[in-house]
Amino acid sequence: MLQTVVHGCIDIPYVTAEQSMLFSLKKKELPEQTDPPSLPIVELFPSGEFPEGEIQQYKDDNLWRTTSEEKRGLERLEKPVYNSVRRAAEVHRQVRKYIKGILKPGMLMIDLCETLENTVRKLVSENGLEAGVAFPTGCSLNSVAAHWTPNSGDKTVLQYDDVMKLDFGTHVDGHIVDCAYTVAFNPMFDPLLEASREATNTGIKITIDCCTPIADCIQRDGDRVLWDILLRVEVHDWAVDKLRALMERLYIVLIIRDLEGNLKALGIYGRLRSTLTESGIDVRLCDVGAAIQEVMESYEVEINGKVFQVKSIRNLYGHSIGPYQIHAGKSVPIVKGGEQTKMEEGEFFAIETFASTGKGFVREDLECSHYMKNFDVGHIPLRLPRAKQLLATINKNFSTLAFCRRYLDRLGETKYLMALKNLCDAGIVQVCWIVTFRIETIFRVFSSWRASIENFFEYHEMTDDRRLRFAKIKLVGLAQMWCYGLEGHIRRLELPWINKWLAMKAKLQEKYMPFRYPITDCFVKVCEQHVNSRPISNVFEECMQRLDAISL
């Protein structure tokens, strides 16, 4: 028991020599994190209280949530949940710091992912569904926007000119922390990274916590609001559109020149402006998207001497997060014009921004590496015993958390692809498709098609006529796939032709068949769009060289 000596109005604790020595020993016993990190977070914080992150205080009409005893009582009831999230967040922070220190060109992507995930497992004290990795590590490169992780045996290497989106998550008791950042070694991409970082910070901070009460206030005092105040606002201020939208709700707008009217109008305007720049509850998700787009698209980036405007990806979103549910139903857009859905009290959100030098649109690839059990699925009868066995493994180890084939391999599962496909076809497991831009998809399909012809000719003795017919069939199928899939959208880009494609087209015509399909337009426009991109140029030159080596 500590003895206390009263000194004035301040209680100063009096500590004996024995107690002082005991405290110093306890302080020395507290461990520090190793390098590389290996100590569980619970050992670094034996009190069970984990560090708090940045807290945005309530403002204006939501300030009562801070002073209300009832609200503070409800907050205390949520303390175990917040503490679980903070534990997962501290794990994420330490792993993120460690990985940033070891990242370098030349690393195998699979080694990077396994190092990261194993570090998470150590620090979070992995224990079945109580704590562990929340979803597979996404390490999407270049024009792959999201949801790519290497499968076992993948030999992809991180290059100096790559732009990698590193996305990983941790969870404690199902409370998920989802955080991602972009890595680029070439300083040429720094403006692109800065645009995404600033847009993300804007999305976190820009909310409208009391827009509706103020709108009602303006509507009641519509005859006192000055229209010319709006006309004097900077045209670059994204809040102008919001203010004008509110003004449209007024029945009558009069220009009042008296001092009292001006002061009242300025006061209303000031309150409304403050709500557009502070955090709180009841934010409309469309307003978050508008703010993100405004910041994102104010940046430009110069790549190989060509200047590109940074654009927000209009069909990628942030999302709400629930217990054991990475996508809980609400989407946070990163462009303006979204739905009027509001953030509600007690919800968790991942504000995710995607910056691009392209057209601001992505598509789902034909490949997948992430899987996840459907959160709302009921009982579905399965006929394959192997599918039932695999589902039991998924329920035991992942429940509704995302997983990948590497995770199944780690659990000792073998020959499970047919069973996994059966679960996907039945709707029990949903596929998280890899999200890419069109350029690499087209070149990858073309390269795989050419390689398949080479391998077929290598292992089968064929006459020249049979080889020609085989090549024609492959070309027809490939051209039809492009024509009905990707080429239609790329045609709308209206980009000019390039001379290098004409040379490739001539070689194809000479070796295989007369070109009668719109595949040519597809390649022409894609190559022109990315002619200054070094990785794509390398692929193009490789295509030319390997094409020359083919003999019929």
Coordinates of C-alpha atoms in Angstrom, one line a residue:
M1 CA 0.0 0.0 0.0
L2 CA 1.4 3.4 -1.0
Q3 CA 1.6 6.0 1.7
T4 CA 0.4 9.5 0.7
V5 CA 1.6 12.8 2.0
V6 CA -0.7 15.7 1.5
H7 CA 1.1 18.8 0.2
G8 CA -1.2 21.7 -0.3
C9 CA -4.0 20.6 -2.6
I10 CA -1.9 17.9 -4.4
D11 CA -1.6 14.3 -3.3
I12 CA 2.1 13.2 -3.7
P13 CA 2.7 9.5 -3.4
Y14 CA 5.4 8.5 -0.9
V15 CA 7.4 5.4 -1.9
T16 CA 9.7 3.5 0.4
A17 CA 13.1 2.3 -0.8
E18 CA 12.0 -1.3 -1.1
Q19 CA 9.0 -0.3 -3.2
S20 CA 11.2 1.9 -5.4
M21 CA 13.5 -1.0 -6.0
L22 CA 10.5 -3.3 -6.8
F23 CA 9.2 -0.8 -9.3
S24 CA 12.5 -0.4 -11.0
L25 CA 12.8 -4.1 -11.4
K26 CA 9.4 -4.4 -12.8
K27 CA 10.2 -1.6 -15.2
K28 CA 13.3 -3.4 -16.4
E29 CA 11.4 -6.6 -16.8
L30 CA 9.1 -5.1 -19.4
P31 CA 10.5 -6.4 -22.7
E32 CA 11.2 -4.4 -25.8
Q33 CA 10.4 -5.6 -29.3
T34 CA 13.2 -7.5 -31.1
D35 CA 14.5 -6.9 -34.6
P36 CA 13.1 -8.7 -36.5
P37 CA 9.9 -8.5 -34.4
S38 CA 9.1 -11.8 -32.6
L39 CA 7.6 -11.0 -29.2
P40 CA 3.8 -11.1 -29.0
I41 CA 2.1 -7.8 -28.4
V42 CA 0.4 -9.0 -25.3
E43 CA 3.9 -9.4 -23.7
L44 CA 4.9 -5.9 -24.6
F45 CA 1.7 -4.5 -22.9
P46 CA 1.1 -6.8 -19.9
S47 CA -1.6 -4.4 -18.6
G48 CA -3.8 -5.4 -21.5
E49 CA -4.3 -1.8 -22.5
F50 CA -3.0 -1.2 -26.0
P51 CA -1.9 2.1 -27.6
E52 CA -4.6 4.4 -29.0
G53 CA -4.3 5.9 -32.5
E54 CA -5.3 9.3 -33.6
I55 CA -8.7 10.3 -32.2
Q56 CA -10.9 12.8 -34.1
Q57 CA -12.9 14.8 -31.6
Y58 CA -16.6 15.6 -32.1
K59 CA -17.4 19.1 -33.1
D60 CA -20.3 21.5 -33.3
D61 CA -23.7 19.8 -33.2
N62 CA -22.1 16.4 -32.3
L63 CA -20.2 17.8 -29.3
W64 CA -23.0 16.6 -27.0
R65 CA -21.7 13.0 -27.5
T66 CA -18.6 14.0 -25.6
T67 CA -20.4 15.7 -22.7
S68 CA -23.4 13.3 -22.4
E69 CA -23.0 10.9 -19.5
E70 CA -25.2 8.3 -21.3
K71 CA -23.0 8.4 -24.4
R72 CA -19.9 8.1 -22.3
G73 CA -21.4 5.1 -20.5
L74 CA -22.2 3.4 -23.9
E75 CA -18.6 4.1 -24.9
R76 CA -17.3 2.3 -21.8
L77 CA -19.4 -0.7 -22.7
E78 CA -17.6 -0.9 -26.1
K79 CA -14.1 -0.7 -24.5
P80 CA -13.4 -4.5 -24.9
V81 CA -14.1 -4.1 -28.6
Y82 CA -11.9 -1.1 -29.0
N83 CA -9.1 -2.8 -27.1
S84 CA -9.2 -5.8 -29.4
V85 CA -9.1 -3.4 -32.4
R86 CA -6.1 -1.5 -30.9
R87 CA -4.3 -4.8 -30.2
A88 CA -4.7 -5.8 -33.9
A89 CA -3.8 -2.3 -35.0
E90 CA -0.5 -2.3 -32.9
V91 CA 0.4 -5.6 -34.5
H92 CA -0.3 -4.1 -38.0
R93 CA 1.8 -1.0 -37.2
Q94 CA 4.9 -3.0 -36.0
V95 CA 4.7 -5.4 -38.9
R96 CA 4.2 -2.6 -41.4
K97 CA 7.3 -0.8 -40.0
Y98 CA 9.4 -4.0 -40.2
I99 CA 8.4 -4.8 -43.8
K100 CA 9.1 -1.3 -45.0
G101 CA 12.7 -1.8 -43.7
I102 CA 13.4 -5.0 -45.6
L103 CA 11.6 -4.3 -48.9
K104 CA 14.0 -4.1 -51.8
P105 CA 14.0 -5.0 -55.5
G106 CA 14.9 -8.6 -56.3
M107 CA 12.7 -10.1 -53.6
L108 CA 10.5 -13.0 -54.5
M109 CA 6.9 -11.9 -53.9
I110 CA 6.0 -15.2 -52.2
D111 CA 9.0 -14.8 -49.8
L112 CA 7.7 -11.3 -48.9
C113 CA 4.2 -12.5 -48.2
E114 CA 5.2 -15.4 -46.1
T115 CA 7.7 -13.3 -44.1
L116 CA 4.9 -10.7 -43.5
E117 CA 2.2 -13.3 -42.6
N118 CA 4.5 -15.3 -40.3
T119 CA 5.5 -12.1 -38.4
V120 CA 1.8 -11.2 -38.0
R121 CA 1.1 -14.7 -36.6
K122 CA 3.9 -14.3 -34.0
L123 CA 3.0 -10.8 -32.9
V124 CA -0.8 -11.4 -32.7
S125 CA -0.4 -14.7 -30.9
E126 CA -2.3 -16.6 -33.5
N127 CA -5.0 -18.8 -32.0
G128 CA -7.5 -20.3 -34.4
L129 CA -10.3 -17.9 -35.0
E130 CA -9.5 -15.8 -31.9
A131 CA -6.6 -14.0 -33.4
G132 CA -4.5 -14.2 -36.6
V133 CA -4.2 -13.0 -40.2
A134 CA -7.4 -11.4 -41.4
F135 CA -6.9 -12.1 -45.1
P136 CA -4.2 -13.0 -47.6
T137 CA -1.5 -10.5 -48.2
G138 CA -2.3 -8.5 -51.4
C139 CA 0.9 -7.5 -53.2
S140 CA -0.6 -6.3 -56.5
L141 CA 2.0 -5.0 -59.0
N142 CA 1.6 -2.2 -61.5
S143 CA -1.7 -2.3 -63.4
V144 CA -3.0 -5.0 -61.0
A145 CA -5.1 -2.9 -58.6
A146 CA -6.0 -5.4 -55.9
H147 CA -6.6 -9.0 -54.7
W148 CA -3.4 -10.6 -56.0
T149 CA -1.3 -12.8 -53.9
P150 CA 1.2 -15.4 -55.1
N151 CA 0.3 -19.1 -55.0
S152 CA 2.8 -21.7 -54.0
G153 CA 5.6 -22.0 -56.4
D154 CA 5.1 -18.5 -57.9
K155 CA 8.4 -17.0 -59.1
T156 CA 7.3 -13.4 -59.5
V157 CA 10.2 -11.0 -58.5
L158 CA 9.8 -7.4 -57.3
Q159 CA 11.5 -5.0 -59.7
Y160 CA 12.9 -1.5 -59.3
D161 CA 10.3 0.0 -61.6
D162 CA 7.3 -1.8 -60.0
V163 CA 4.5 -0.1 -58.2
M164 CA 3.3 -2.5 -55.5
K165 CA 0.1 -2.2 -53.5
L166 CA 0.8 -4.0 -50.2
D167 CA -2.5 -4.8 -48.4
F168 CA -2.6 -7.0 -45.3
G169 CA -4.9 -7.4 -42.3
T170 CA -4.9 -8.5 -38.7
H171 CA -7.8 -9.5 -36.4
V172 CA -8.5 -10.1 -32.8
D173 CA -11.8 -11.8 -31.9
G174 CA -12.9 -11.2 -35.4
H175 CA -12.4 -7.4 -35.2
I176 CA -10.4 -6.7 -38.4
V177 CA -7.8 -4.0 -39.1
D178 CA -7.5 -3.5 -42.8
C179 CA -4.7 -1.2 -43.9
A180 CA -2.7 -0.9 -47.2
Y181 CA 0.0 1.3 -48.6
T182 CA 1.9 1.6 -51.9
V183 CA 5.6 0.9 -52.4
A184 CA 7.6 2.3 -55.3
F185 CA 11.5 2.4 -55.4
N186 CA 11.7 4.7 -58.4
P187 CA 11.2 8.3 -57.3
M188 CA 9.4 9.0 -60.6
F189 CA 6.3 7.6 -58.9
D190 CA 6.5 9.8 -55.8
P191 CA 3.7 12.2 -56.9
L192 CA 1.4 9.2 -57.5
L193 CA 2.0 7.9 -54.0
E194 CA 1.6 11.4 -52.5
A195 CA -1.8 11.8 -54.3
S196 CA -3.1 8.6 -52.9
R197 CA -1.8 9.3 -49.4
E198 CA -3.3 12.8 -49.3
A199 CA -6.6 11.6 -50.7
T200 CA -6.8 8.9 -48.0
N201 CA -6.1 11.4 -45.3
T202 CA -8.8 13.6 -46.7
G203 CA -11.3 10.8 -46.8
I204 CA -10.6 10.1 -43.1
K205 CA -11.0 13.7 -42.1
I206 CA -13.6 15.1 -44.4
T207 CA -17.0 14.3 -43.0
I208 CA -20.3 16.1 -42.6
D209 CA -21.4 15.4 -39.0
C210 CA -24.4 17.7 -38.8
C211 CA -25.3 18.6 -42.4
T212 CA -29.0 18.0 -42.0
P213 CA -29.6 20.2 -38.9
I214 CA -27.7 23.1 -40.6
A215 CA -29.6 22.5 -43.8
D216 CA -32.9 22.9 -41.9
C217 CA -31.5 26.0 -40.2
I218 CA -30.7 27.6 -43.6
Q219 CA -34.1 26.6 -44.9
R220 CA -35.9 28.2 -42.0
D221 CA -33.8 31.4 -42.4
G222 CA -33.8 31.3 -46.2
D223 CA -34.8 34.9 -46.5
R224 CA -31.7 36.0 -44.6
V225 CA -29.1 34.1 -46.6
L226 CA -27.0 36.0 -49.1
W227 CA -26.6 34.4 -52.5
D228 CA -23.6 36.6 -53.3
I229 CA -21.6 34.9 -50.5
L230 CA -21.7 31.7 -52.5
L231 CA -20.6 33.5 -55.6
R232 CA -17.5 34.7 -53.8
V233 CA -16.3 31.3 -52.7
E234 CA -13.3 29.9 -54.6
V235 CA -14.2 27.8 -57.6
H236 CA -11.7 25.2 -56.6
D237 CA -13.4 24.6 -53.2
W238 CA -15.3 21.2 -53.4
A239 CA -17.7 22.5 -50.8
V240 CA -19.2 25.0 -53.3
D241 CA -21.3 22.2 -54.9
K242 CA -22.5 21.1 -51.5
L243 CA -23.5 24.6 -50.5
R244 CA -25.3 25.3 -53.7
A245 CA -27.1 22.0 -53.4
L246 CA -28.4 23.1 -50.0
M247 CA -29.4 26.5 -51.4
E248 CA -31.6 24.8 -54.0
R249 CA -33.7 23.5 -51.1
L250 CA -34.7 27.1 -50.2
Y251 CA -38.1 28.4 -51.3
I252 CA -37.0 32.0 -51.4
V253 CA -33.5 33.5 -51.5
L254 CA -33.3 37.3 -51.0
I255 CA -30.3 39.5 -51.1
I256 CA -30.3 41.4 -47.8
R257 CA -27.9 44.3 -47.5
D258 CA -28.5 45.2 -43.8
L259 CA -25.7 44.4 -41.3
E260 CA -27.7 42.0 -39.2
G261 CA -28.6 39.9 -42.3
N262 CA -25.0 39.8 -43.5
L263 CA -23.7 38.7 -40.1
K264 CA -26.4 36.0 -39.8
A265 CA -25.6 34.7 -43.3
L266 CA -21.9 34.6 -42.6
G267 CA -22.5 32.7 -39.4
I268 CA -24.6 30.1 -41.1
Y269 CA -22.0 29.8 -43.8
G270 CA -19.2 29.4 -41.3
R271 CA -21.0 26.6 -39.4
L272 CA -21.7 24.8 -42.7
R273 CA -18.0 25.1 -43.7
S274 CA -16.8 23.8 -40.4
T275 CA -18.9 20.7 -40.8
L276 CA -17.3 20.0 -44.1
T277 CA -13.8 19.7 -42.5
E278 CA -14.4 17.9 -39.2
S279 CA -15.0 14.3 -38.2
G280 CA -18.1 12.8 -36.8
I281 CA -21.1 10.5 -37.3
D282 CA -23.7 10.8 -40.0
V283 CA -21.3 11.6 -42.8
R284 CA -22.7 10.9 -46.2
L285 CA -20.4 8.5 -48.1
C286 CA -20.9 10.4 -51.4
D287 CA -19.3 13.4 -49.7
V288 CA -16.3 11.4 -48.7
G289 CA -15.9 10.3 -52.3
A290 CA -16.2 13.8 -53.6
A291 CA -13.5 15.1 -51.2
I292 CA -11.2 12.2 -52.1
Q293 CA -11.6 12.8 -55.9
E294 CA -11.0 16.5 -55.5
V295 CA -7.7 16.0 -53.8
M296 CA -6.6 13.0 -55.8
E297 CA -7.1 14.6 -59.2
S298 CA -5.3 17.8 -58.3
Y299 CA -2.0 15.9 -58.8
E300 CA 0.0 15.1 -61.9
V301 CA 2.9 12.7 -62.4
E302 CA 5.6 12.6 -65.1
I303 CA 6.6 9.1 -66.3
N304 CA 9.4 8.8 -68.8
G305 CA 8.9 12.4 -70.0
K306 CA 5.2 12.2 -70.4
V307 CA 2.8 13.9 -68.0
F308 CA -0.3 12.1 -66.7
Q309 CA -3.1 13.4 -64.6
V310 CA -3.8 11.3 -61.6
K311 CA -7.3 9.9 -61.5
S312 CA -9.5 8.1 -59.0
I313 CA -10.6 4.7 -59.9
R314 CA -14.4 5.1 -60.2
N315 CA -15.3 1.4 -59.7
L316 CA -13.1 0.6 -56.7
Y317 CA -14.4 1.5 -53.2
G318 CA -13.6 1.5 -49.5
H319 CA -15.9 -0.5 -47.3
S320 CA -17.5 -1.1 -43.9
I321 CA -16.0 -3.8 -41.7
G322 CA -17.9 -6.2 -39.4
P323 CA -16.9 -9.0 -37.1
Y324 CA -15.4 -11.7 -39.2
Q325 CA -16.6 -9.9 -42.3
I326 CA -14.2 -7.8 -44.3
H327 CA -16.9 -6.3 -46.5
A328 CA -19.9 -5.6 -44.3
G329 CA -22.2 -4.1 -46.9
K330 CA -21.5 -0.4 -47.2
S331 CA -19.2 1.0 -49.9
V332 CA -17.1 4.2 -49.6
P333 CA -16.7 5.7 -53.1
I334 CA -13.6 7.6 -54.1
V335 CA -15.4 9.7 -56.7
K336 CA -18.3 12.1 -56.5
G337 CA -21.9 11.2 -57.3
G338 CA -22.4 8.2 -55.1
E339 CA -25.3 7.2 -52.9
Q340 CA -26.5 9.2 -50.0
T341 CA -25.8 6.4 -47.5
K342 CA -24.6 7.6 -44.1
M343 CA -22.0 6.3 -41.7
E344 CA -23.7 5.2 -38.5
E345 CA -22.5 5.0 -34.9
G346 CA -20.5 1.9 -34.0
E347 CA -19.5 1.1 -37.6
F348 CA -15.9 0.5 -38.7
F349 CA -14.7 1.6 -42.2
A350 CA -11.7 1.1 -44.4
I351 CA -11.1 4.3 -46.4
E352 CA -9.3 2.9 -49.5
T353 CA -8.1 5.2 -52.3
F354 CA -6.7 4.1 -55.7
A355 CA -4.8 6.5 -57.9
S356 CA -4.2 5.7 -61.5
T357 CA -2.5 7.3 -64.5
G358 CA -4.9 5.6 -66.8
K359 CA -8.6 6.0 -67.5
G360 CA -9.8 5.5 -63.9
F361 CA -11.5 2.2 -64.5
V362 CA -10.6 -1.4 -63.7
R363 CA -12.0 -4.8 -64.6
E364 CA -12.0 -8.2 -63.0
D365 CA -9.4 -10.5 -64.4
L366 CA -9.9 -14.1 -65.4
E367 CA -7.7 -15.3 -62.5
C368 CA -8.3 -15.4 -58.7
S369 CA -6.1 -15.9 -55.7
H370 CA -8.5 -14.9 -52.8
Y371 CA -11.4 -16.9 -51.6
M372 CA -13.9 -16.3 -48.8
K373 CA -16.8 -18.2 -47.4
N374 CA -20.1 -16.5 -48.1
F375 CA -21.1 -14.7 -44.9
D376 CA -24.9 -15.2 -45.3
V377 CA -24.9 -18.7 -46.8
G378 CA -27.1 -21.3 -45.2
H379 CA -27.0 -25.0 -45.4
I380 CA -26.3 -26.2 -48.9
P381 CA -26.1 -30.0 -49.5
L382 CA -22.9 -31.1 -51.1
R383 CA -22.5 -34.4 -53.1
L384 CA -18.7 -34.6 -53.2
P385 CA -17.2 -36.0 -50.0
R386 CA -13.9 -34.1 -50.7
A387 CA -15.9 -30.8 -50.9
K388 CA -17.5 -31.6 -47.5
Q389 CA -14.1 -32.3 -46.0
L390 CA -12.6 -29.1 -47.5
L391 CA -15.6 -27.0 -46.2
A392 CA -15.0 -28.4 -42.7
T393 CA -11.4 -27.3 -42.9
I394 CA -12.5 -23.8 -44.0
N395 CA -15.0 -23.5 -41.2
K396 CA -12.5 -24.5 -38.6
N397 CA -9.6 -22.4 -39.7
F398 CA -11.1 -19.4 -41.5
S399 CA -14.9 -19.2 -40.9
T400 CA -15.9 -16.2 -43.1
L401 CA -12.4 -14.7 -43.2
A402 CA -10.7 -14.6 -46.6
F403 CA -8.0 -17.2 -47.4
C404 CA -5.9 -18.3 -50.4
R405 CA -4.4 -21.5 -51.7
R406 CA -1.2 -21.0 -49.8
Y407 CA -3.2 -21.1 -46.6
L408 CA -4.7 -24.4 -47.6
D409 CA -1.3 -25.8 -48.5
R410 CA 0.0 -24.7 -45.1
L411 CA -2.7 -26.7 -43.4
G412 CA -1.7 -29.8 -45.3
E413 CA -4.5 -29.9 -47.8
T414 CA -3.7 -31.5 -51.2
K415 CA -5.6 -32.1 -54.4
Y416 CA -8.3 -29.8 -53.4
L417 CA -8.9 -27.7 -56.5
M418 CA -11.9 -29.7 -57.7
A419 CA -13.5 -29.5 -54.3
L420 CA -12.8 -25.8 -54.1
K421 CA -14.4 -25.3 -57.4
N422 CA -17.4 -27.3 -56.3
L423 CA -17.8 -25.0 -53.2
C424 CA -17.5 -21.9 -55.4
D425 CA -20.1 -23.3 -57.9
A426 CA -22.5 -24.0 -55.1
G427 CA -22.2 -20.5 -53.8
I428 CA -20.7 -21.5 -50.4
V429 CA -17.3 -19.9 -51.2
Q430 CA -17.1 -16.7 -53.2
V431 CA -14.2 -15.8 -55.4
C432 CA -12.4 -12.5 -55.0
W433 CA -11.3 -11.8 -58.6
I434 CA -8.0 -10.1 -59.3
V435 CA -8.7 -6.5 -60.3
T436 CA -6.6 -5.2 -63.1
F437 CA -6.3 -2.6 -65.9
R438 CA -6.7 -4.0 -69.4
I439 CA -3.1 -3.6 -70.7
E440 CA -1.4 -6.4 -68.8
T441 CA -4.3 -8.8 -69.2
I442 CA -4.1 -8.5 -73.0
F443 CA -0.4 -9.0 -73.2
R444 CA -0.5 -11.9 -70.7
V445 CA -3.2 -13.6 -72.8
F446 CA -1.3 -13.0 -76.0
S447 CA 2.0 -14.3 -74.5
S448 CA 0.3 -17.4 -73.0
W449 CA -1.4 -18.1 -76.4
R450 CA 1.9 -17.8 -78.2
A451 CA 3.6 -20.1 -75.7
S452 CA 0.9 -22.7 -76.0
I453 CA 1.5 -22.8 -79.8
E454 CA 5.3 -23.2 -79.3
N455 CA 4.8 -26.0 -76.7
F456 CA 2.3 -27.8 -78.9
F457 CA 4.6 -27.7 -81.9
E458 CA 7.5 -28.9 -79.7
Y459 CA 5.9 -32.0 -78.4
H460 CA 3.8 -33.0 -81.4
E461 CA 5.1 -33.9 -84.9
M462 CA 2.9 -32.0 -87.3
T463 CA 2.9 -31.3 -91.0
D464 CA 3.0 -27.6 -92.0
D465 CA -0.6 -27.8 -93.1
R466 CA -1.7 -29.0 -89.7
R467 CA 0.4 -26.4 -88.0
L468 CA -1.2 -23.7 -90.0
R469 CA -4.7 -24.9 -89.3
F470 CA -4.0 -25.2 -85.6
A471 CA -2.6 -21.6 -85.5
K472 CA -5.6 -20.3 -87.3
I473 CA -8.0 -22.0 -84.8
K474 CA -6.0 -20.4 -81.9
L475 CA -6.0 -17.0 -83.6
V476 CA -9.8 -17.1 -84.3
G477 CA -10.6 -18.1 -80.7
L478 CA -8.2 -15.4 -79.3
A479 CA -9.6 -12.7 -81.5
Q480 CA -13.2 -13.5 -80.7
M481 CA -12.4 -13.4 -77.0
W482 CA -10.8 -10.0 -77.3
C483 CA -13.5 -8.7 -79.6
Y484 CA -16.3 -9.6 -77.2
G485 CA -14.5 -8.9 -74.0
L486 CA -11.9 -6.2 -73.8
E487 CA -11.6 -4.6 -77.3
G488 CA -15.1 -3.0 -77.2
H489 CA -14.2 -0.8 -74.3
I490 CA -10.7 0.0 -75.6
R491 CA -12.2 1.1 -78.9
R492 CA -13.9 4.0 -77.1
L493 CA -10.5 5.4 -76.0
E494 CA -10.0 6.6 -79.6
L495 CA -6.2 6.5 -79.4
P496 CA -4.0 6.7 -82.6
W497 CA -2.2 3.8 -84.2
I498 CA 1.6 3.2 -83.8
N499 CA 4.1 1.9 -86.3
K500 CA 5.5 -1.0 -84.2
W501 CA 2.1 -2.7 -84.2
L502 CA 2.1 -2.6 -88.0
A503 CA 5.4 -4.6 -88.0
M504 CA 4.0 -7.2 -85.7
K505 CA 0.8 -7.4 -87.7
A506 CA 2.7 -8.0 -90.9
K507 CA 4.7 -10.8 -89.3
L508 CA 1.5 -12.4 -88.0
Q509 CA -0.1 -12.1 -91.5
E510 CA 2.9 -13.7 -93.1
K511 CA 3.3 -16.6 -90.7
Y512 CA -0.3 -17.5 -89.7
M513 CA -3.2 -16.1 -91.6
P514 CA -4.8 -13.0 -93.1
F515 CA -6.0 -10.8 -90.2
R516 CA -9.7 -10.3 -90.4
Y517 CA -10.5 -9.7 -86.8
P518 CA -10.6 -6.4 -84.8
I519 CA -7.9 -7.7 -82.5
T520 CA -5.6 -5.3 -84.4
D521 CA -7.3 -2.2 -83.1
C522 CA -7.2 -3.6 -79.6
F523 CA -3.4 -4.0 -79.7
V524 CA -2.8 -0.8 -81.5
K525 CA -4.6 1.4 -79.0
V526 CA -3.3 -0.4 -75.9
C527 CA 0.3 -0.2 -77.1
E528 CA -0.1 3.5 -77.9
Q529 CA -1.6 4.2 -74.5
H530 CA 1.4 2.6 -72.8
V531 CA 4.2 3.1 -75.2
N532 CA 6.2 5.1 -72.7
S533 CA 5.8 2.6 -69.9
R534 CA 9.0 0.7 -69.5
P535 CA 7.6 -2.6 -68.3
I536 CA 5.1 -2.8 -71.1
S537 CA 7.7 -1.8 -73.6
N538 CA 9.8 -4.7 -72.4
V539 CA 6.9 -7.1 -72.9
F540 CA 6.3 -5.6 -76.4
E541 CA 10.0 -6.2 -77.4
E542 CA 9.8 -9.7 -76.0
C543 CA 6.7 -10.4 -78.0
M544 CA 8.5 -9.3 -81.2
Q545 CA 11.6 -11.4 -80.4
R546 CA 9.7 -14.5 -79.6
L547 CA 7.5 -14.0 -82.6
D548 CA 10.5 -14.0 -84.9
A549 CA 11.7 -17.3 -83.4
I550 CA 8.5 -19.1 -84.4
S551 CA 8.8 -21.1 -87.6
L552 CA 6.1 -22.9 -89.4

